Amino acid sequence: MRATTIHAPHDIRVEDVPDPRIQRPGDAIVRVMRACICGSDLWAYRGEAAREPGQRIGHEFLGMVMETGSEVTSLKAGELVVAPFMWSDGVCDFCVEGLTTSCEHGGFWGAPGSDGGQGEAVRVPFAEATLVRIPAGLAPDTPYGDSRLLDAVLTLSDVMGTGHHAALGAGVRPGATVAVVGDGAVGLCGVLAAKRLGAERIIALGRHEARTAIARKFGATDVVAERGEAAVAAVRELTRGQGAHAVIEAVGTEQSMRTALGITRPGGAVGYVGVPHGSGGGLDLRLMFDNNIAVRGGVAPVRSYIPELLPDVLDGTIDPSPVFDLTVDLDGVPDGYRAMEDRTALKVLIKP
């Protein structure tokens, strides 16, 4: 089969690799129908996250089950499934508690020795615990196919579930004022998640007009284009000097976390999901202590959220699909990386 590999910074290739095969009784083979490029993939692309030459890449995908191992009974060939960005066994203590990203036997797509999502097929370990079945009628090659809806479902593999995780960590509730730091796909999905959870006012921090337009479509009531201390002042002005009850941090830098803390109302919380990079100064514990500010977040256990979010995507309550603004085939994946690196694309959809 063909799959995306990374060999060095800015060296993304689509190459012939061995076909996936059943290795354990709980495995399934999934033919990829949708995948995408994540902002976190860019850290490897830039050389800021180590990868072995030729390692697979990509961790967001959905597709059709092609084959199952002998112990897989709840999934059948021909069924549509969406995969969270990590696999998990579903039975360890952490999985039972809903923290599937800490699974004792879990792993990340594209790790050495595993398939990446940006390819034609993927071997899925612990298939019954990892994969979530989606309605067959969404397949674009059926008479009842809905391609846009399938794109929306794909966001549940990572960005929509991650935005939801940030909103929960921030304590978003009906009537709350929410601020979102970061106008990437995760930040925009954080806006949508906050709207879904009943936030009354949502302040999106971003300066790219195409992205803030999506933020407004997703429910943002205000947009702040300033950065740093100017952004803090602008949010304070919008909130009578108090700040936001709930702040979503979706960037991962020291500056973005400083901004997040600076715009949080006393007694509020920051939900952080931006993959940390370039931070070294630590959090201002005195600020947090004096203002009773909580900080919660981390790697989103999206497998635990998919069953809750999927019905709302299917019935149109939420539609995260506008985060995809460029579509490529497998040969176009290297161009997709360049487009996201150059910020001419927000998030690239891959249709193998």
Coordinates of C-alpha atoms in Angstrom, one line a residue:
M1 CA 0.0 0.0 0.0
R2 CA 1.0 3.7 -0.1
A3 CA 1.5 5.8 3.0
T4 CA 3.0 9.1 4.2
T5 CA 6.4 8.9 5.8
I6 CA 8.7 11.5 7.3
H7 CA 12.4 11.3 6.7
A8 CA 13.8 14.7 7.9
P9 CA 12.5 18.2 8.6
H10 CA 10.4 19.3 5.7
D11 CA 10.9 15.9 4.0
I12 CA 7.4 14.3 3.7
R13 CA 7.0 11.5 1.2
V14 CA 4.3 9.2 0.0
E15 CA 5.8 5.8 -0.5
D16 CA 5.0 2.1 -1.0
V17 CA 5.1 0.3 2.3
P18 CA 4.1 -3.2 3.4
D19 CA 0.3 -3.9 3.5
P20 CA -1.0 -4.1 7.1
R21 CA -1.9 -7.5 8.3
I22 CA -3.6 -9.0 11.3
Q23 CA -0.9 -9.6 14.0
R24 CA -3.0 -10.3 17.1
P25 CA -6.6 -11.7 17.5
G26 CA -7.9 -8.3 18.6
D27 CA -6.7 -6.4 15.5
A28 CA -8.7 -5.0 12.6
I29 CA -7.6 -3.6 9.2
V30 CA -9.3 -0.4 8.3
R31 CA -9.2 1.1 4.7
V32 CA -8.8 4.8 5.2
M33 CA -11.5 7.0 3.6
R34 CA -10.7 10.2 5.4
A35 CA -7.6 11.5 7.1
C36 CA -6.1 14.9 7.9
I37 CA -3.0 16.8 8.9
C38 CA -2.9 18.0 12.5
G39 CA -1.1 21.1 13.7
S40 CA 0.9 18.9 16.0
D41 CA 2.2 17.0 13.0
L42 CA 4.0 20.3 12.1
W43 CA 6.3 20.0 15.0
A44 CA 7.8 16.8 13.5
Y45 CA 7.7 18.5 10.0
R46 CA 9.7 21.4 11.4
G47 CA 12.2 19.1 13.1
E48 CA 11.1 20.2 16.6
A49 CA 9.8 16.7 17.5
A50 CA 12.1 13.7 16.8
R51 CA 11.1 11.1 14.3
E52 CA 13.0 8.2 12.8
P53 CA 13.7 8.5 9.1
G54 CA 10.9 6.7 7.2
Q55 CA 8.6 6.7 10.2
R56 CA 4.8 6.8 9.4
I57 CA 2.9 9.9 10.3
G58 CA -0.8 11.0 10.8
H59 CA -3.1 10.1 13.7
E60 CA -6.6 11.2 12.5
F61 CA -8.6 8.9 10.3
L62 CA -11.9 7.1 9.6
G63 CA -12.7 4.3 7.2
M64 CA -14.1 0.9 6.4
V65 CA -13.3 -2.3 8.3
M66 CA -11.7 -4.7 5.8
E67 CA -10.6 -7.6 8.0
T68 CA -10.8 -8.6 11.7
G69 CA -8.9 -10.9 14.0
S70 CA -10.4 -14.0 15.5
E71 CA -11.4 -12.3 18.8
V72 CA -13.2 -9.3 17.2
T73 CA -16.9 -10.0 17.3
S74 CA -18.6 -6.6 17.5
L75 CA -17.1 -5.2 14.3
K76 CA -17.6 -6.7 10.8
A77 CA -16.0 -6.1 7.4
G78 CA -17.8 -3.3 5.5
E79 CA -18.7 -1.3 8.6
L80 CA -17.7 2.4 8.8
V81 CA -15.6 3.4 11.9
V82 CA -13.8 6.4 13.3
A83 CA -10.6 6.0 15.2
P84 CA -9.4 8.3 18.1
F85 CA -5.8 9.5 17.8
M86 CA -4.6 6.8 20.2
W87 CA -5.6 3.2 20.5
S88 CA -6.5 1.7 23.9
D89 CA -7.5 -1.6 25.4
G90 CA -10.7 -0.4 27.1
V91 CA -10.2 -2.6 30.2
C92 CA -7.2 -1.2 32.2
D93 CA -7.8 1.0 35.2
F94 CA -7.3 4.2 33.2
C95 CA -9.6 3.2 30.4
V96 CA -12.3 2.3 32.9
E97 CA -12.0 5.7 34.4
G98 CA -12.3 7.3 31.0
L99 CA -8.6 8.4 30.6
T100 CA -8.0 6.3 27.5
T101 CA -4.9 8.3 26.6
S102 CA -3.1 6.8 29.6
C103 CA -4.0 3.3 28.7
E104 CA -1.5 0.8 30.0
H105 CA -1.3 -0.9 26.6
G106 CA -2.2 2.0 24.4
G107 CA -0.3 3.7 21.6
F108 CA -0.2 6.5 19.1
W109 CA -0.7 6.1 15.4
G110 CA 2.6 6.6 13.5
A111 CA 4.8 5.5 16.4
P112 CA 7.7 3.3 15.3
G113 CA 6.4 0.0 14.2
S114 CA 2.8 1.1 13.7
D115 CA 0.8 2.5 10.8
G116 CA 0.0 6.2 10.4
G117 CA -3.4 7.6 9.6
Q118 CA -2.2 9.3 6.4
G119 CA -2.1 6.2 4.3
E120 CA -4.4 3.8 2.5
A121 CA -4.9 1.4 5.4
V122 CA -4.2 1.0 9.1
R123 CA -3.8 -2.0 11.4
V124 CA -5.8 -1.1 14.5
P125 CA -4.8 -2.9 17.8
F126 CA -7.6 -3.5 20.4
A127 CA -10.1 -2.8 17.6
E128 CA -13.3 -3.3 19.6
A129 CA -12.2 -0.9 22.3
T130 CA -10.6 1.7 20.0
L131 CA -12.9 2.0 17.0
V132 CA -16.4 3.6 17.1
R133 CA -18.9 2.5 14.5
I134 CA -20.6 5.2 12.4
P135 CA -23.7 4.8 10.2
A136 CA -23.1 3.1 6.9
G137 CA -25.2 5.6 5.0
L138 CA -22.4 8.2 5.4
A139 CA -20.2 6.4 3.0
P140 CA -19.8 8.6 -0.1
D141 CA -20.0 5.5 -2.4
T142 CA -23.5 4.6 -1.2
P143 CA -26.8 6.0 -2.5
Y144 CA -27.3 7.8 0.8
G145 CA -23.7 9.1 1.2
D146 CA -23.1 12.5 2.8
S147 CA -19.5 13.5 2.2
R148 CA -19.7 16.7 4.3
L149 CA -21.1 14.8 7.3
L150 CA -18.3 12.3 6.9
D151 CA -15.8 15.2 7.1
A152 CA -17.5 16.4 10.2
V153 CA -17.3 13.0 11.8
L154 CA -13.5 12.9 11.1
T155 CA -13.0 15.8 13.5
L156 CA -14.0 13.5 16.3
S157 CA -10.8 11.6 15.9
D158 CA -9.0 14.6 17.5
V159 CA -9.7 18.3 17.1
M160 CA -13.4 18.4 18.1
G161 CA -12.8 16.0 21.0
T162 CA -9.8 18.0 22.0
G163 CA -11.7 21.3 21.9
H164 CA -14.4 19.6 24.1
H165 CA -11.8 18.4 26.5
A166 CA -10.5 22.0 26.9
A167 CA -14.0 23.3 27.4
L168 CA -14.6 20.7 30.2
G169 CA -11.3 21.5 31.8
A170 CA -12.1 25.2 31.8
G171 CA -15.4 24.5 33.4
V172 CA -17.6 25.9 30.6
R173 CA -21.2 26.0 31.8
P174 CA -24.5 27.6 30.7
G175 CA -24.3 31.4 31.0
A176 CA -20.5 31.5 31.3
T177 CA -18.2 33.9 29.6
V178 CA -15.5 32.0 27.7
A179 CA -12.3 33.1 26.1
V180 CA -10.4 31.0 23.6
V181 CA -6.7 31.6 23.0
G182 CA -5.6 30.2 19.6
D183 CA -7.4 30.3 16.3
G184 CA -6.2 27.0 14.9
A185 CA -8.5 24.1 14.3
V186 CA -8.5 23.0 18.0
G187 CA -9.2 26.6 19.2
L188 CA -12.1 26.9 16.7
C189 CA -13.5 23.6 17.9
G190 CA -13.1 24.9 21.4
V191 CA -15.4 27.8 20.4
L192 CA -17.9 25.2 19.1
A193 CA -17.6 23.1 22.2
A194 CA -18.2 26.1 24.4
K195 CA -21.3 27.1 22.4
R196 CA -22.6 23.5 22.7
L197 CA -22.1 23.6 26.5
G198 CA -24.2 26.7 26.8
A199 CA -21.7 29.6 27.1
E200 CA -23.4 32.9 26.8
R201 CA -20.4 34.9 25.6
I202 CA -17.4 33.6 23.7
I203 CA -14.4 35.7 23.1
A204 CA -12.1 34.4 20.4
L205 CA -8.5 35.6 20.3
G206 CA -7.1 35.6 16.8
R207 CA -6.0 37.8 14.0
H208 CA -6.5 35.8 10.9
E209 CA -9.8 37.0 9.4
A210 CA -10.6 33.7 7.6
R211 CA -10.3 31.9 11.0
T212 CA -12.1 34.4 13.1
A213 CA -14.9 34.2 10.5
I214 CA -15.2 30.5 11.3
A215 CA -15.0 31.3 15.0
R216 CA -18.0 33.6 14.6
K217 CA -19.9 30.9 12.7
F218 CA -19.1 28.5 15.5
G219 CA -20.6 30.9 18.1
A220 CA -18.0 33.5 19.0
T221 CA -19.6 36.8 20.1
D222 CA -16.4 38.8 20.2
V223 CA -13.0 38.7 18.5
V224 CA -9.8 40.1 20.0
A225 CA -6.9 40.5 17.5
E226 CA -4.3 41.8 19.9
R227 CA -1.6 39.6 21.5
G228 CA 0.2 39.6 24.8
E229 CA -0.6 42.3 27.3
A230 CA -2.7 44.1 24.7
A231 CA -4.9 41.0 24.4
V232 CA -5.2 40.8 28.2
A233 CA -6.3 44.5 28.3
A234 CA -8.8 44.0 25.5
V235 CA -10.5 41.0 27.2
R236 CA -10.5 42.8 30.5
E237 CA -12.2 45.7 28.9
L238 CA -14.9 43.5 27.3
T239 CA -15.6 41.9 30.7
R240 CA -15.8 44.9 33.0
G241 CA -12.3 44.3 34.1
Q242 CA -13.1 40.8 35.5
G243 CA -11.9 38.4 32.9
A244 CA -13.6 35.2 31.6
H245 CA -15.1 32.5 33.8
A246 CA -13.5 29.8 31.5
V247 CA -10.5 30.1 29.3
I248 CA -9.4 27.6 26.6
E249 CA -5.7 27.5 25.8
A250 CA -5.1 25.9 22.4
V251 CA -1.6 27.0 21.4
G252 CA 0.9 25.5 23.9
T253 CA 3.5 28.3 24.2
E254 CA 4.6 30.1 27.3
Q255 CA 3.1 33.3 26.0
S256 CA -0.2 31.8 25.2
M257 CA -0.5 30.4 28.7
R258 CA 0.5 33.7 30.2
T259 CA -2.3 35.3 28.2
A260 CA -4.7 32.6 29.3
L261 CA -4.0 33.2 32.9
G262 CA -4.1 36.9 32.5
I263 CA -7.7 36.9 31.1
T264 CA -9.1 34.4 33.6
R265 CA -11.6 35.8 36.1
P266 CA -10.9 35.1 39.8
G267 CA -12.4 31.7 40.6
G268 CA -12.2 30.7 37.0
A269 CA -10.2 28.0 35.2
V270 CA -8.0 27.4 32.2
G271 CA -8.5 24.3 30.1
Y272 CA -5.2 23.7 28.3
V273 CA -4.8 21.4 25.3
G274 CA -2.1 23.1 23.2
V275 CA 0.8 20.7 22.9
P276 CA 3.5 22.4 25.0
H277 CA 6.5 23.7 23.1
G278 CA 9.0 26.5 23.8
S279 CA 8.0 26.9 27.4
G280 CA 10.5 27.2 30.2
G281 CA 9.5 29.9 32.6
G282 CA 6.7 28.0 34.3
L283 CA 3.3 29.2 35.4
D284 CA 2.7 32.2 37.6
L285 CA 1.7 30.3 40.7
R286 CA 1.2 33.5 42.8
L287 CA -1.3 34.8 40.2
M288 CA -3.1 31.5 40.3
F289 CA -3.1 31.3 44.1
D290 CA -4.2 34.9 44.7
N291 CA -7.1 34.6 42.2
N292 CA -8.1 31.0 42.9
I293 CA -7.5 30.0 39.3
A294 CA -7.5 26.3 38.4
V295 CA -5.6 24.8 35.5
R296 CA -6.8 21.5 34.0
G297 CA -6.2 19.8 30.7
G298 CA -3.6 17.7 28.8
V299 CA -3.9 15.0 26.2
A300 CA -7.6 14.7 25.4
P301 CA -9.1 11.2 25.9
V302 CA -11.2 11.6 22.8
R303 CA -12.3 7.9 22.7
S304 CA -14.3 8.6 25.8
Y305 CA -16.0 11.6 24.1
I306 CA -16.9 10.2 20.7
P307 CA -20.1 8.4 21.8
E308 CA -21.3 11.7 23.4
L309 CA -20.4 14.0 20.5
L310 CA -21.2 11.7 17.5
P311 CA -25.0 12.0 17.8
D312 CA -24.8 15.8 17.8
V313 CA -22.6 15.7 14.7
L314 CA -25.0 13.3 12.9
D315 CA -28.1 15.3 13.7
G316 CA -26.5 18.6 12.8
T317 CA -26.4 20.1 16.2
I318 CA -22.7 20.8 15.7
D319 CA -20.8 20.9 12.4
P320 CA -17.0 21.1 12.8
S321 CA -16.3 20.4 9.1
P322 CA -15.5 24.1 8.2
V323 CA -12.1 23.7 9.9
F324 CA -11.1 21.8 6.7
D325 CA -10.3 24.5 4.1
L326 CA -8.0 22.4 1.8
T327 CA -8.6 18.9 0.4
V328 CA -5.8 16.8 -1.2
D329 CA -5.4 13.2 -2.3
L330 CA -2.6 11.0 -1.0
D331 CA -0.1 12.4 -3.6
G332 CA -0.9 15.9 -2.4
V333 CA 0.0 15.3 1.3
P334 CA 3.4 16.9 1.0
D335 CA 1.8 20.0 -0.5
G336 CA -0.7 19.9 2.4
Y337 CA 2.1 20.1 4.9
R338 CA 3.6 23.1 3.1
A339 CA 0.3 24.8 3.0
M340 CA -0.3 24.4 6.8
E341 CA 3.3 25.5 7.5
D342 CA 2.9 28.6 5.3
R343 CA -0.5 29.2 7.0
T344 CA -2.3 29.3 3.7
A345 CA -4.4 26.4 5.0
L346 CA -6.0 26.0 8.4
K347 CA -6.4 22.2 8.3
V348 CA -5.9 19.8 5.4
L349 CA -8.4 17.0 4.6
I350 CA -6.9 13.9 2.9
K351 CA -9.0 11.7 0.7
P352 CA -6.8 8.7 -0.1

